[in-house]
Short mmCIF file of C-alpha atoms in Angstrom, two decimals:
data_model
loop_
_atom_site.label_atom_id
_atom_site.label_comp_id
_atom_site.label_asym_id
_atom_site.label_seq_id
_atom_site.Cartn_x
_atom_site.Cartn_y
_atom_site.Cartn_z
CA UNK K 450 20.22 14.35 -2.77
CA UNK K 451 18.17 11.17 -3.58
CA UNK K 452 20.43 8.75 -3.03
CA UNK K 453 20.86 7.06 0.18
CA UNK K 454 24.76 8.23 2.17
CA UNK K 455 26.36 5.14 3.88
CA UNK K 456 24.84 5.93 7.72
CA UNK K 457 20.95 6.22 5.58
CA UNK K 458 21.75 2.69 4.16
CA UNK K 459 23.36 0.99 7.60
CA UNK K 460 20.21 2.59 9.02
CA UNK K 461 17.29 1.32 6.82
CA UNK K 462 19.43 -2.40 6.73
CA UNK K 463 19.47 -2.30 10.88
CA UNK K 464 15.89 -1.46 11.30
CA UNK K 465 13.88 -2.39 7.95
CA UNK K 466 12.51 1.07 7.42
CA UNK K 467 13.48 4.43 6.83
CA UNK K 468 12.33 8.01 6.99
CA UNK K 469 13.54 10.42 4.00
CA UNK K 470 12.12 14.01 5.12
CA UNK K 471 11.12 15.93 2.21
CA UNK K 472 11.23 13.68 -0.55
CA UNK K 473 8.71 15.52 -2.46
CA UNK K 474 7.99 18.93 -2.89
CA UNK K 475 4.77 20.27 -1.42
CA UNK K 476 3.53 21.15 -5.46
CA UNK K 477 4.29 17.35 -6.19
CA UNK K 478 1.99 16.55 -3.24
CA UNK K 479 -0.97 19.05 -4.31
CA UNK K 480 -0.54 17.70 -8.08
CA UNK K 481 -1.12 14.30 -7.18
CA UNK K 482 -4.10 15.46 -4.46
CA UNK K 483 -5.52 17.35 -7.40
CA UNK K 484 -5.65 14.18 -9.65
CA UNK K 485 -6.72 12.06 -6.70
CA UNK K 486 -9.85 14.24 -6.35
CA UNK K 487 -10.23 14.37 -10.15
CA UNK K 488 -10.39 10.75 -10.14
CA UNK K 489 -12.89 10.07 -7.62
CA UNK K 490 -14.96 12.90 -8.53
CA UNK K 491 -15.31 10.64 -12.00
CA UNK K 492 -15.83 7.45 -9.81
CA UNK K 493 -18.45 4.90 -11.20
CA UNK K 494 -18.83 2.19 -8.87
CA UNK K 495 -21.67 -0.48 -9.98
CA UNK K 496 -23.44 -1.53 -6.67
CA UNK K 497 -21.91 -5.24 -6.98
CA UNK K 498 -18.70 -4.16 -7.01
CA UNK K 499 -18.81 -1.69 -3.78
CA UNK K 500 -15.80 -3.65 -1.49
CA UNK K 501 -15.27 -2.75 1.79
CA UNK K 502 -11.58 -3.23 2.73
CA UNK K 503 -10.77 -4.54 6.36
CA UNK K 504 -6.85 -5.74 7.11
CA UNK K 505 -8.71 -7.90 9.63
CA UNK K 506 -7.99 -11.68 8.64
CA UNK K 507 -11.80 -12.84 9.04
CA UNK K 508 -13.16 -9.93 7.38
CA UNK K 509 -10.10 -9.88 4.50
CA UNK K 510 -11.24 -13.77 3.53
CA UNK K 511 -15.20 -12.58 3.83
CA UNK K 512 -15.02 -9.51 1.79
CA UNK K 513 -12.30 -8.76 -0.95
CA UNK K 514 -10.78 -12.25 -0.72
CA UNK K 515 -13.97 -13.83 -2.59
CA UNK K 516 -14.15 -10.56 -4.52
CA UNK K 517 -13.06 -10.49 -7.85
CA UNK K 518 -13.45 -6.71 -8.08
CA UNK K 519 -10.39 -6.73 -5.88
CA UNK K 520 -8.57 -10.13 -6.67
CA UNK K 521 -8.06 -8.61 -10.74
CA UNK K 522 -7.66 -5.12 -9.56
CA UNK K 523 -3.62 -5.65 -10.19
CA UNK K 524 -3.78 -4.12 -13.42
CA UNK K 525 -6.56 -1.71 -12.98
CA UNK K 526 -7.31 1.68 -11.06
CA UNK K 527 -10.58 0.57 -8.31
CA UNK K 528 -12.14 1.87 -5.23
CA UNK K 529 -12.08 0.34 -1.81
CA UNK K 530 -14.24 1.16 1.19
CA UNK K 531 -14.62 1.84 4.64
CA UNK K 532 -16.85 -0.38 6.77
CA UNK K 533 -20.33 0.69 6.61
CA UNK K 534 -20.43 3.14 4.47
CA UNK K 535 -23.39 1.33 2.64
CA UNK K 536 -26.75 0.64 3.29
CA UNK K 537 -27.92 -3.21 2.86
CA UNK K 538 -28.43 -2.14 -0.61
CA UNK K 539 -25.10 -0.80 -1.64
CA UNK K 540 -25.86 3.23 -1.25
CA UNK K 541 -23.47 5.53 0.31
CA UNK K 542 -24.43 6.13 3.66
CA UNK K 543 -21.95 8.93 3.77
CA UNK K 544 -20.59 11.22 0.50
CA UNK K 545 -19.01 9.00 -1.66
CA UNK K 546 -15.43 11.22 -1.53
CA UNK K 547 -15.52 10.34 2.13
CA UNK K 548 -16.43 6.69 1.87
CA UNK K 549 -13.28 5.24 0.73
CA UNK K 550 -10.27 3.87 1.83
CA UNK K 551 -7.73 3.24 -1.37
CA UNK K 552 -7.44 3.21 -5.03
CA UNK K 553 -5.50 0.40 -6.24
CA UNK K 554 -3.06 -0.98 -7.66
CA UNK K 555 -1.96 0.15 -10.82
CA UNK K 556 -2.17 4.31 -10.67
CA UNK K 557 1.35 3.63 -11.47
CA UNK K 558 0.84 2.21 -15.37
CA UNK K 559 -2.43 3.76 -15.93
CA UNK K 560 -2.42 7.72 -14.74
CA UNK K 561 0.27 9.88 -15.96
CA UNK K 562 0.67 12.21 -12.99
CA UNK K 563 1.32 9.06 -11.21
CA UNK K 564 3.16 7.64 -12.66
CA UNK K 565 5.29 10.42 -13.59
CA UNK K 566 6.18 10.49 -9.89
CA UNK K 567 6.78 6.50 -9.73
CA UNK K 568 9.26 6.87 -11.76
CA UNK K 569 10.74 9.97 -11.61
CA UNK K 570 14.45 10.64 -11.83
CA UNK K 571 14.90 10.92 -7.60
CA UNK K 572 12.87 7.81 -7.32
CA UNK K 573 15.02 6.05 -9.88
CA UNK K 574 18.50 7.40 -8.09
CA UNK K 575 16.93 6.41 -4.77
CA UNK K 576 16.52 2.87 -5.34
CA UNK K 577 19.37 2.34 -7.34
CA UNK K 578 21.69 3.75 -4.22
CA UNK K 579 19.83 0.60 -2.56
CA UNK K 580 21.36 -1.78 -4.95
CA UNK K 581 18.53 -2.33 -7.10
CA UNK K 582 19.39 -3.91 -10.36
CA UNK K 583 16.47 -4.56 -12.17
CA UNK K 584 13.34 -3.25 -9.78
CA UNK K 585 9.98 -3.83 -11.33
CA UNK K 586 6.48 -2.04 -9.80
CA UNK K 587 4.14 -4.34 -8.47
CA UNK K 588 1.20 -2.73 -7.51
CA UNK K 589 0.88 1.20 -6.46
CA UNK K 590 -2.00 2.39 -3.84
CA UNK K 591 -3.73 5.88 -3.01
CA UNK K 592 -4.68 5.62 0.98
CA UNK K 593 -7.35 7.89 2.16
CA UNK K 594 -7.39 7.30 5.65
CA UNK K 595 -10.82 9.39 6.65
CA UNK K 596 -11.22 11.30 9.24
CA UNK K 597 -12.76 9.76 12.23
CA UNK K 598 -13.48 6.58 10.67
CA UNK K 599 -10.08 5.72 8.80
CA UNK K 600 -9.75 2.02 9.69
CA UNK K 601 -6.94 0.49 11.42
CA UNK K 602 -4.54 -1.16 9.83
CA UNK K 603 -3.40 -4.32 11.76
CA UNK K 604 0.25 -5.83 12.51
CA UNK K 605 1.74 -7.11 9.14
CA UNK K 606 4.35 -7.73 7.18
CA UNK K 607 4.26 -6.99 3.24
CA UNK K 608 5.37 -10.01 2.15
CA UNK K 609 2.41 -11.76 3.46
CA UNK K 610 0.94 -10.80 0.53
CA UNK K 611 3.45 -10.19 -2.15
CA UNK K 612 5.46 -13.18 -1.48
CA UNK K 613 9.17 -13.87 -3.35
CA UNK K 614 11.64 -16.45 -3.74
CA UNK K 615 14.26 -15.74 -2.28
CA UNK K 616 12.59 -13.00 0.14
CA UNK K 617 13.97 -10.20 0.89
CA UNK K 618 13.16 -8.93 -2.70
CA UNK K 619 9.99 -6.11 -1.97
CA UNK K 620 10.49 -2.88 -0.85
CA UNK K 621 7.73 -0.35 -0.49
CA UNK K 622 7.68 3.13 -0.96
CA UNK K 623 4.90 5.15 1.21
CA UNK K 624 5.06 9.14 0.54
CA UNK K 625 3.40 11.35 2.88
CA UNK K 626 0.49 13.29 0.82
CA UNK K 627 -0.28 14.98 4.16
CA UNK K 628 1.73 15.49 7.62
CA UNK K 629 0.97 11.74 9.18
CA UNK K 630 0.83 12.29 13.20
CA UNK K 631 0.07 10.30 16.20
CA UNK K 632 -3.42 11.67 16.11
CA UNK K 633 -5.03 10.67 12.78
CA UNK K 634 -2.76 7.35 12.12
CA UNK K 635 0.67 7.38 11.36
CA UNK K 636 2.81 4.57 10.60
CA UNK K 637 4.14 1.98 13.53
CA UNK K 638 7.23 -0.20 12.86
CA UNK K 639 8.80 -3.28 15.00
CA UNK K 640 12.30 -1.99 14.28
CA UNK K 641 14.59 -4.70 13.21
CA UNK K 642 11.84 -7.19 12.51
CA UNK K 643 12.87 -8.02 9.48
CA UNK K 644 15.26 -10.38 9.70
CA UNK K 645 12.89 -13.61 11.04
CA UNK K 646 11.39 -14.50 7.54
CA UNK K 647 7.28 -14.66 7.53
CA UNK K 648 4.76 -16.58 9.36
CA UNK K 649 2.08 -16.00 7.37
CA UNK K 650 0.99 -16.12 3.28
CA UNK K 651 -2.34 -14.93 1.66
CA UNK K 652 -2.51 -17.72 -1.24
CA UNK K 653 -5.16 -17.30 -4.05
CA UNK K 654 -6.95 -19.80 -5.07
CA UNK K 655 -6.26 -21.60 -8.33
CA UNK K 656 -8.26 -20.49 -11.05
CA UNK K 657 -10.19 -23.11 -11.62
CA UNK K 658 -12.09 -22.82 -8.38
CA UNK K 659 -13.09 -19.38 -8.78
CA UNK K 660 -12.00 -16.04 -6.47
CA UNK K 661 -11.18 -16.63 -3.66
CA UNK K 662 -7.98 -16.71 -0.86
CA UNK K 663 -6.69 -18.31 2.28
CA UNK K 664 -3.78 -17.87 4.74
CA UNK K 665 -1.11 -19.97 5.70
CA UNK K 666 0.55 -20.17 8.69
CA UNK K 667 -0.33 -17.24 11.61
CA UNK K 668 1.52 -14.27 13.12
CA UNK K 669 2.92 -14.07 16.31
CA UNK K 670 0.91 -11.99 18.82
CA UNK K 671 3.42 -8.67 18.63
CA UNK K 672 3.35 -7.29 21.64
CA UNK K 673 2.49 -3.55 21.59
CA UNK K 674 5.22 -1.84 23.32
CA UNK K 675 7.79 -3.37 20.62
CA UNK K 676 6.02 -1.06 18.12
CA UNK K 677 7.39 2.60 17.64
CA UNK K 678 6.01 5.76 16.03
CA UNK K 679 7.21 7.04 12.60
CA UNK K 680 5.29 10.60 12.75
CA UNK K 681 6.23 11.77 8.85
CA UNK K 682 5.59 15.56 7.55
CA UNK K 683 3.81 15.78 4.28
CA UNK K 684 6.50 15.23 1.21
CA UNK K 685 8.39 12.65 3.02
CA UNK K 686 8.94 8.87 2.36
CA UNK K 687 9.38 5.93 4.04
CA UNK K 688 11.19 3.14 2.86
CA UNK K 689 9.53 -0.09 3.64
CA UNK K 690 11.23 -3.36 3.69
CA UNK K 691 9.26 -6.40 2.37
CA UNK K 692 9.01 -7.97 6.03
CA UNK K 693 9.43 -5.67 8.44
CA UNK K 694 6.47 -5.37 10.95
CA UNK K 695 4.44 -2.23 10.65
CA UNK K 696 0.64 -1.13 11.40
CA UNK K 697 -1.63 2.06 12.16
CA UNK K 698 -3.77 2.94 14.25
CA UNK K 699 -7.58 4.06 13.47
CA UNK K 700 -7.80 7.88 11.97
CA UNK K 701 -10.06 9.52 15.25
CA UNK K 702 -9.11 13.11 14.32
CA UNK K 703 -10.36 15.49 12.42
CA UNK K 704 -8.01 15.30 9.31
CA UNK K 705 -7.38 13.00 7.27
CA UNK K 706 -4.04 10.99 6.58
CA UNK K 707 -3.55 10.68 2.79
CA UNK K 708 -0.82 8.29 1.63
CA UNK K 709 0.57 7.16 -2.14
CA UNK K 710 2.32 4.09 -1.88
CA UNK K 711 4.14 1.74 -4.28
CA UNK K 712 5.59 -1.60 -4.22
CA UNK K 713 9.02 -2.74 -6.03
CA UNK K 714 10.41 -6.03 -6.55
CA UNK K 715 14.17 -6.57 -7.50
CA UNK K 716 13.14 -9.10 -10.19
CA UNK K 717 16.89 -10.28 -11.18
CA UNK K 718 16.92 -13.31 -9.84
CA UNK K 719 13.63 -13.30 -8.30
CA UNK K 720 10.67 -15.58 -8.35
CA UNK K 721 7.29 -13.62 -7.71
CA UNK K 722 5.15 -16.56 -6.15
CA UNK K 723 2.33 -17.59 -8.43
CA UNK K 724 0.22 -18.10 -4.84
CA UNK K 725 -0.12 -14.12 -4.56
CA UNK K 726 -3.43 -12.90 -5.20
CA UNK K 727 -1.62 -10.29 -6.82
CA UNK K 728 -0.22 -11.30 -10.74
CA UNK K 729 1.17 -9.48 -13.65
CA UNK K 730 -1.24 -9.92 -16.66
CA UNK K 731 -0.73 -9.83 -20.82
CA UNK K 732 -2.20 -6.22 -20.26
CA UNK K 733 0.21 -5.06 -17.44
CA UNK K 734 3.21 -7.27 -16.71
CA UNK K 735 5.05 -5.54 -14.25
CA UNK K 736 7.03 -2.64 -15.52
CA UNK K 737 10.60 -1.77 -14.93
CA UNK K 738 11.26 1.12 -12.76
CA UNK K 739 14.27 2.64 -14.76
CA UNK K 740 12.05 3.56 -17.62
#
């Protein structure tokens, strides 16, 4: 059943995420694997536009935050490295199907096996049994998460990034495309963190001035041992409130940790901030879920 019982709902309200075991079938998982490798296996990446991705707030500002590769990706499907995977020219130091660390953001509006599963019928029921009037997709992301070198990805909250008015309006999605374990770099949550609003704000810059962003405000300094595990078997999901505290850990095994994740906004009464490097376009304006 897809939609969330009473004790599911209390649960995922309590602690700001949720685990759904199973979600998908394992055939959903190898269809969208199959595309995945389709896709990169057609990837044409001019040398100007090769972006290595770091959640690391120096290197963020330094590398895709100047970028406008990634800064009008919104609408688009693109490809986002690991560090040094390049020479000092831009070549692939390592094969190119290995190299990178996401596709983003908008597998959702612009591949059909994708987004035949965004918004497919147990999706739908699932976030309408969350109260979900009118949810809209935001952005949708295919996470690699190599082996060995899969980057961390540091403390954060979602909302940093895809900031509303009121909050409390984003919810993220994050299916399980393999089994996601201790060793190669499962999720991490602050459970219950949540509730304390955000301390921090990626804010493009207008765009006047040309590409480029900058944070406001700072996070605490989490402490570690408030963080908890959330190993997930391939097929599950994991329901991700907007600002709830989460991170990973680098990928030192020997497999890797694939992920296909999607953000939702309830848009009824809902201002998306026009900060947020992120912004619907005339192409894509961001489309309703129940469609």
């Amino acid at each position: 059943m897809a939609c969330l019982s009473p004790s599911q709902l209390k649960k995922f309200q309590e602690d700001g995420f949720l685990l759904l075991e199973g979600f998908f079938t394992a055939d959903e998982c190898v269809a969208m694997q199959q595309r995945i490798g389709e896709i990169v296996a057609e990837m044409d990446v001019p040398l100007h536009c090769r972006t290595e991705f770091s959640t690391q707030e120096d290197e963020q500002l330094q590398t895709q935050g100047k970028t406008d590769y990634f800064l009008s990706s919104g609408d688009k499907i693109r490809f986002f490295f690991e560090k040094g995977v390049f020479d000092e020219k831009g070549n692939f130091l390592v094969p190119p199907e290995k190299s990178i660390n996401k596709i983003g953001h908008a597998l959702h509006a612009h591949d059909p096996v994708f987004r035949s599963i965004t918004h497919s019928p147990k999706v739908q029921a699932l976030v309408r049994s969350l109260g979900l009037q009118m949810p809209v997709v935001v952005q949708s992301m295919y996470i690699f998460k190599q082996p060995h070198f899969g980057g961390e990805v540091s403390p954060h909250q979602d909302a940093t990034f895809l900031y509303t008015e009121p909050l409390g309006r984003v919810l993220g999605l994050w299916i399980a495309m393999e089994d996601a374990m201790l060793e190669n770099g499962c999720l991490w949550f602050i459970p219950g963190s949540h509730t304390g609003g955000v301390s921090r704000r990626m804010i493009r810059a207008p765009s006047d001035s040309g590409p480029g962003t900058s944070f406001l405000g700072s996070d605490p300094a989490w402490a570690s041992n408030l963080f908890v595990p959330l190993p997930v078997r391939r097929g599950g999901l994991v329901l991700i409130h907007g600002e709830v505290v989460h991170k990973s850990e680098q990928n030192h095994s020997d497999h890797s940790r694939q992920a296909y994740t999607v953000h939702l906004m309830e848009a009824a009464g809902t201002v998306w901030s026009p900060g947020n490097w992120l912004q619907p376009t005339p192409e894509l304006p961001f489309p309703p879920l129940y469609s």
